Amino acid sequence: MLAGGGSRGAVQVGMLEELIRRGIRADRVFGASVGAINGASYAGNPTLEGIERMAIIWRDLKGTDIFPRGTFDGPWAFLQKRAAVHANSGLRAIIEAGIDYENLEDSSIPIEVVATSLTDGRERWIGHGRAVEAILASSAIPSIFPPVSIDDDVLVDGGVVNNVPISRAIVAGCDRIYVLLCGPLHYHPRPPRRPAEAALTAFFVAIHARFMRELASLPPGVEVVVFSGGGEPSGQYRDFSATATLIEEGRAEVADVLDRYVGTSHDLAHPAPSASL
């Protein structure tokens, strides 16, 4: 279960590496937004070699690779009469570099990614068809990237409706779920100073509220292991300067959480048959 979180998604690379080193392999993968990008890469090649490929892509990434600066940059860019501030060509190139299969059903581990339908507001789960288009839809941050049309439906970022899709894994029959967050487990927003900050804070609060509700109402027999991404969501979506640090923090977080299970009745080194990421 890989959550969204923008440039903080680098933390999931370190988390995945440590999980692989400990012999933990998912039977199913669910991803939202940047979690869909990382999840798709992992599902295609769930090995240390595959993770190193992801790490190289992330370490070489600059904000302008995905979010190129235009003639009208800054706040004015959000007032232009067009679908989004940025084209998704840079994002598409990153996604294509990270996977080596054409359709989602061709991945080594079954994967589903979530997008938000602008047609009826529902969450749209995609597990078949063209992988790049599905991942683009799941990571199409509203106003930042243009919507993606799939099967006559207009789709944007899946994190809008289900950023940490525990419920989807439960419906699929998973009884041990590993959650890879890009941010903290408990969200404590700072008082906003500007209207734009207030809107962004409300968005993060809404996303986090659903996750906490689902975490508090797990059905009997379902175990959820949460790895916190630390830090706080930021409006500086172009900032990839902390990538190397985030990867190391992800490794350390997984090591710390799993080491706490040593000597207990839990056996995280041998996940249940229906374990998922």
Short mmCIF file of C-alpha atoms in Angstrom, two decimals:
data_model
loop_
_atom_site.label_atom_id
_atom_site.label_comp_id
_atom_site.label_asym_id
_atom_site.label_seq_id
_atom_site.Cartn_x
_atom_site.Cartn_y
_atom_site.Cartn_z
CA MET A 1 0.00 0.00 0.00
CA LEU A 2 1.88 3.03 -1.28
CA ALA A 3 0.36 6.40 -0.44
CA GLY A 4 0.66 9.69 -2.29
CA GLY A 5 2.94 12.49 -1.16
CA GLY A 6 4.61 14.29 -4.07
CA SER A 7 8.37 14.75 -3.89
CA ARG A 8 8.42 12.99 -0.51
CA GLY A 9 7.70 9.78 -2.44
CA ALA A 10 11.47 9.17 -2.42
CA VAL A 11 11.06 7.84 1.13
CA GLN A 12 9.19 4.83 -0.29
CA VAL A 13 12.26 3.79 -2.30
CA GLY A 14 14.23 3.27 0.91
CA MET A 15 11.28 1.49 2.52
CA LEU A 16 10.94 -0.92 -0.38
CA GLU A 17 14.66 -1.66 -0.38
CA GLU A 18 14.67 -2.57 3.31
CA LEU A 19 11.59 -4.76 2.90
CA ILE A 20 13.26 -6.65 0.05
CA ARG A 21 16.47 -7.07 2.04
CA ARG A 22 14.42 -8.69 4.81
CA GLY A 23 12.78 -11.13 2.44
CA ILE A 24 9.36 -9.51 2.45
CA ARG A 25 7.62 -9.58 -0.91
CA ALA A 26 4.09 -8.39 -1.58
CA ASP A 27 1.43 -10.56 -3.17
CA ARG A 28 -0.52 -7.50 -4.32
CA VAL A 29 0.31 -3.82 -4.69
CA PHE A 30 -2.03 -0.83 -4.39
CA GLY A 31 -0.87 2.70 -5.16
CA ALA A 32 -2.13 6.27 -5.19
CA SER A 33 -0.46 9.25 -6.87
CA VAL A 34 3.33 9.06 -6.41
CA GLY A 35 2.66 5.75 -4.66
CA ALA A 36 1.27 4.49 -7.96
CA ILE A 37 4.51 5.48 -9.70
CA ASN A 38 6.71 3.75 -7.12
CA GLY A 39 4.33 0.82 -6.75
CA ALA A 40 4.25 0.16 -10.49
CA SER A 41 8.04 0.14 -10.66
CA TYR A 42 8.27 -2.25 -7.69
CA ALA A 43 5.53 -4.52 -9.06
CA GLY A 44 7.42 -4.85 -12.34
CA ASN A 45 10.76 -5.75 -10.78
CA PRO A 46 10.51 -6.48 -7.02
CA THR A 47 14.24 -7.06 -6.58
CA LEU A 48 17.19 -5.09 -5.22
CA GLU A 49 18.22 -4.41 -8.82
CA GLY A 50 14.79 -2.99 -9.53
CA ILE A 51 14.91 -0.78 -6.45
CA GLU A 52 18.35 0.51 -7.38
CA ARG A 53 16.93 1.50 -10.76
CA MET A 54 14.21 3.43 -8.94
CA ALA A 55 16.76 5.08 -6.67
CA ILE A 56 18.87 6.24 -9.62
CA ILE A 57 15.82 7.81 -11.27
CA TRP A 58 14.86 9.58 -8.05
CA ARG A 59 18.37 10.82 -7.26
CA ASP A 60 18.76 12.30 -10.76
CA LEU A 61 15.36 13.98 -10.63
CA LYS A 62 15.02 17.76 -10.63
CA GLY A 63 11.82 19.67 -10.15
CA THR A 64 12.06 21.23 -13.58
CA ASP A 65 12.19 17.75 -15.17
CA ILE A 66 8.55 17.28 -14.18
CA PHE A 67 7.40 20.84 -13.57
CA PRO A 68 9.11 23.02 -16.22
CA ARG A 69 8.97 26.75 -15.62
CA GLY A 70 6.90 28.60 -18.19
CA THR A 71 6.66 32.19 -19.36
CA PHE A 72 4.07 32.99 -16.68
CA ASP A 73 5.52 31.23 -13.67
CA GLY A 74 4.48 31.70 -10.05
CA PRO A 75 0.92 32.43 -8.81
CA TRP A 76 -0.12 33.86 -12.19
CA ALA A 77 0.28 30.41 -13.75
CA PHE A 78 -2.77 29.22 -11.81
CA LEU A 79 -4.94 31.94 -13.35
CA GLN A 80 -4.29 31.03 -16.98
CA LYS A 81 -7.16 29.66 -19.03
CA ARG A 82 -6.04 26.05 -19.48
CA ALA A 83 -6.53 22.65 -17.84
CA ALA A 84 -3.34 22.70 -15.75
CA VAL A 85 -0.20 24.66 -14.97
CA HIS A 86 2.12 21.99 -16.39
CA ALA A 87 1.99 19.48 -19.22
CA ASN A 88 2.46 15.85 -18.15
CA SER A 89 5.18 15.04 -20.70
CA GLY A 90 7.93 15.19 -18.07
CA LEU A 91 5.97 12.99 -15.69
CA ARG A 92 5.27 10.54 -18.51
CA ALA A 93 8.99 10.25 -19.22
CA ILE A 94 9.72 9.45 -15.57
CA ILE A 95 7.01 6.79 -15.48
CA GLU A 96 8.25 5.20 -18.71
CA ALA A 97 11.80 5.09 -17.33
CA GLY A 98 10.62 3.26 -14.22
CA ILE A 99 8.66 0.36 -15.76
CA ASP A 100 9.40 -2.14 -18.50
CA TYR A 101 5.92 -3.53 -19.17
CA GLU A 102 3.12 -2.15 -21.33
CA ASN A 103 -0.04 -3.19 -19.50
CA LEU A 104 -0.69 -3.33 -15.76
CA GLU A 105 -1.62 -7.00 -15.96
CA ASP A 106 1.89 -7.77 -17.27
CA SER A 107 3.61 -6.79 -14.01
CA SER A 108 5.34 -9.46 -11.92
CA ILE A 109 3.07 -8.69 -8.94
CA PRO A 110 -0.59 -7.76 -9.49
CA ILE A 111 -1.04 -4.02 -9.09
CA GLU A 112 -3.99 -1.65 -8.94
CA VAL A 113 -3.79 2.13 -8.98
CA VAL A 114 -6.53 4.52 -7.95
CA ALA A 115 -7.68 7.66 -9.75
CA THR A 116 -10.48 10.14 -9.10
CA SER A 117 -13.27 10.43 -11.65
CA LEU A 118 -14.28 13.96 -12.61
CA THR A 119 -17.33 12.45 -14.29
CA ASP A 120 -19.08 11.33 -11.10
CA GLY A 121 -16.61 11.91 -8.25
CA ARG A 122 -16.04 8.23 -7.49
CA GLU A 123 -12.75 6.45 -6.98
CA ARG A 124 -11.74 4.53 -10.08
CA TRP A 125 -9.51 1.48 -9.65
CA ILE A 126 -7.42 0.38 -12.60
CA GLY A 127 -5.72 -3.01 -12.76
CA HIS A 128 -5.69 -3.65 -16.48
CA GLY A 129 -4.78 -1.76 -19.61
CA ARG A 130 -2.02 0.63 -20.53
CA ALA A 131 0.19 1.09 -17.49
CA VAL A 132 1.59 4.52 -18.28
CA GLU A 133 -1.84 6.05 -18.87
CA ALA A 134 -3.23 4.56 -15.66
CA ILE A 135 -0.28 5.82 -13.59
CA LEU A 136 -0.49 9.25 -15.22
CA ALA A 137 -4.16 9.43 -14.23
CA SER A 138 -3.45 8.36 -10.64
CA SER A 139 -0.75 11.04 -10.28
CA ALA A 140 -2.51 13.89 -12.12
CA ILE A 141 -2.46 16.43 -9.28
CA PRO A 142 -5.46 18.74 -9.82
CA SER A 143 -4.49 22.08 -11.39
CA ILE A 144 -0.83 20.96 -11.61
CA PHE A 145 -1.24 18.26 -14.31
CA PRO A 146 -4.03 17.84 -16.86
CA PRO A 147 -6.70 15.16 -16.37
CA VAL A 148 -6.28 11.87 -18.23
CA SER A 149 -9.10 10.26 -20.20
CA ILE A 150 -9.48 6.47 -19.95
CA ASP A 151 -12.54 4.61 -21.26
CA ASP A 152 -14.55 7.83 -21.67
CA ASP A 153 -13.88 8.79 -18.05
CA VAL A 154 -11.92 11.93 -17.08
CA LEU A 155 -9.50 11.15 -14.25
CA VAL A 156 -7.23 13.01 -11.83
CA ASP A 157 -5.05 12.16 -8.83
CA GLY A 158 -6.32 9.16 -6.84
CA GLY A 159 -5.14 10.71 -3.60
CA VAL A 160 -8.11 13.09 -3.75
CA VAL A 161 -10.55 10.29 -2.86
CA ASN A 162 -8.34 7.56 -1.37
CA ASN A 163 -4.74 8.42 -0.64
CA VAL A 164 -4.09 5.38 1.60
CA PRO A 165 -6.41 2.71 0.14
CA ILE A 166 -6.59 0.23 3.03
CA SER A 167 -10.21 -0.56 2.19
CA ARG A 168 -9.28 -1.75 -1.29
CA ALA A 169 -6.74 -4.23 0.09
CA ILE A 170 -9.30 -5.53 2.58
CA VAL A 171 -11.88 -6.03 -0.16
CA ALA A 172 -9.23 -7.97 -2.10
CA GLY A 173 -8.90 -10.36 0.85
CA CYS A 174 -5.55 -9.17 2.24
CA ASP A 175 -5.06 -9.86 5.95
CA ARG A 176 -1.62 -8.29 6.40
CA ILE A 177 -1.18 -4.84 4.90
CA TYR A 178 2.05 -2.87 4.80
CA VAL A 179 1.38 0.87 4.47
CA LEU A 180 4.18 3.04 3.06
CA LEU A 181 3.38 6.65 3.90
CA CYS A 182 5.20 9.69 2.52
CA GLY A 183 4.35 11.76 5.59
CA PRO A 184 3.66 11.37 9.31
CA LEU A 185 1.16 8.95 10.79
CA HIS A 186 -0.45 11.77 12.78
CA TYR A 187 -1.00 15.02 10.90
CA HIS A 188 -0.74 18.21 12.94
CA PRO A 189 -1.27 21.12 10.54
CA ARG A 190 0.23 24.51 11.24
CA PRO A 191 -2.15 27.50 11.35
CA PRO A 192 -2.40 28.80 7.76
CA ARG A 193 -1.22 32.33 7.06
CA ARG A 194 -2.68 32.75 3.57
CA PRO A 195 -5.92 31.66 1.83
CA ALA A 196 -4.01 29.28 -0.43
CA GLU A 197 -2.38 27.66 2.58
CA ALA A 198 -5.79 27.27 4.24
CA ALA A 199 -7.15 25.46 1.18
CA LEU A 200 -4.11 23.17 1.02
CA THR A 201 -4.32 22.42 4.75
CA ALA A 202 -8.01 21.53 4.45
CA PHE A 203 -7.17 19.16 1.57
CA PHE A 204 -4.50 17.35 3.64
CA VAL A 205 -6.83 17.16 6.66
CA ALA A 206 -9.57 15.54 4.55
CA ILE A 207 -7.14 13.00 3.09
CA HIS A 208 -5.72 12.09 6.47
CA ALA A 209 -9.14 11.83 8.13
CA ARG A 210 -10.23 8.98 5.86
CA PHE A 211 -7.02 7.07 6.51
CA MET A 212 -7.42 7.37 10.28
CA ARG A 213 -11.08 6.29 10.11
CA GLU A 214 -10.19 3.17 8.16
CA LEU A 215 -7.27 2.42 10.46
CA ALA A 216 -9.57 2.64 13.49
CA SER A 217 -12.21 0.32 12.01
CA LEU A 218 -10.22 -2.64 10.74
CA PRO A 219 -12.16 -5.92 10.59
CA PRO A 220 -11.03 -8.79 12.83
CA GLY A 221 -8.05 -10.74 11.52
CA VAL A 222 -6.56 -7.87 9.50
CA GLU A 223 -3.11 -6.62 10.53
CA VAL A 224 -1.77 -3.29 9.29
CA VAL A 225 1.90 -2.35 9.60
CA VAL A 226 2.44 1.37 9.03
CA PHE A 227 5.76 2.92 8.01
CA SER A 228 5.75 6.68 8.56
CA GLY A 229 7.35 8.92 5.96
CA GLY A 230 8.02 11.62 8.57
CA GLY A 231 8.00 15.33 7.78
CA GLU A 232 4.96 17.35 6.80
CA PRO A 233 3.24 17.96 3.45
CA SER A 234 4.64 21.00 1.67
CA GLY A 235 3.39 23.38 -0.97
CA GLN A 236 6.88 23.40 -2.53
CA TYR A 237 6.02 20.67 -4.99
CA ARG A 238 9.08 21.35 -7.19
CA ASP A 239 11.59 20.69 -4.40
CA PHE A 240 13.48 17.40 -4.84
CA SER A 241 16.61 18.47 -2.96
CA ALA A 242 16.00 16.05 -0.05
CA THR A 243 15.74 12.88 -2.15
CA ALA A 244 18.90 11.15 -0.90
CA THR A 245 18.02 11.93 2.72
CA LEU A 246 14.47 10.68 2.30
CA ILE A 247 15.64 7.36 0.84
CA GLU A 248 17.86 6.79 3.87
CA GLU A 249 15.05 7.80 6.22
CA GLY A 250 12.78 5.26 4.56
CA ARG A 251 15.28 2.46 5.10
CA ALA A 252 15.73 3.45 8.74
CA GLU A 253 11.98 3.63 9.37
CA VAL A 254 11.32 0.11 8.07
CA ALA A 255 14.30 -1.28 9.99
CA ASP A 256 13.10 0.36 13.20
CA VAL A 257 9.49 -0.81 12.87
CA LEU A 258 10.38 -4.39 11.94
CA ASP A 259 13.08 -4.70 14.60
CA ARG A 260 10.48 -3.87 17.23
CA TYR A 261 8.68 -7.09 16.28
CA VAL A 262 11.69 -9.27 17.10
CA GLY A 263 10.90 -11.50 20.04
CA THR A 264 7.15 -10.98 19.72
CA SER A 265 4.50 -13.29 18.31
CA HIS A 266 4.55 -11.43 14.99
CA ASP A 267 6.53 -12.93 12.14
CA LEU A 268 6.98 -10.13 9.64
CA ALA A 269 9.86 -11.89 7.92
CA HIS A 270 7.35 -14.42 6.55
CA PRO A 271 4.25 -12.50 5.50
CA ALA A 272 0.88 -14.15 5.18
CA PRO A 273 -0.15 -15.42 1.71
CA SER A 274 -2.47 -12.44 1.27
CA ALA A 275 -0.01 -9.74 2.34
CA SER A 276 -0.08 -6.54 0.33
CA LEU A 277 1.76 -3.31 -0.22
#
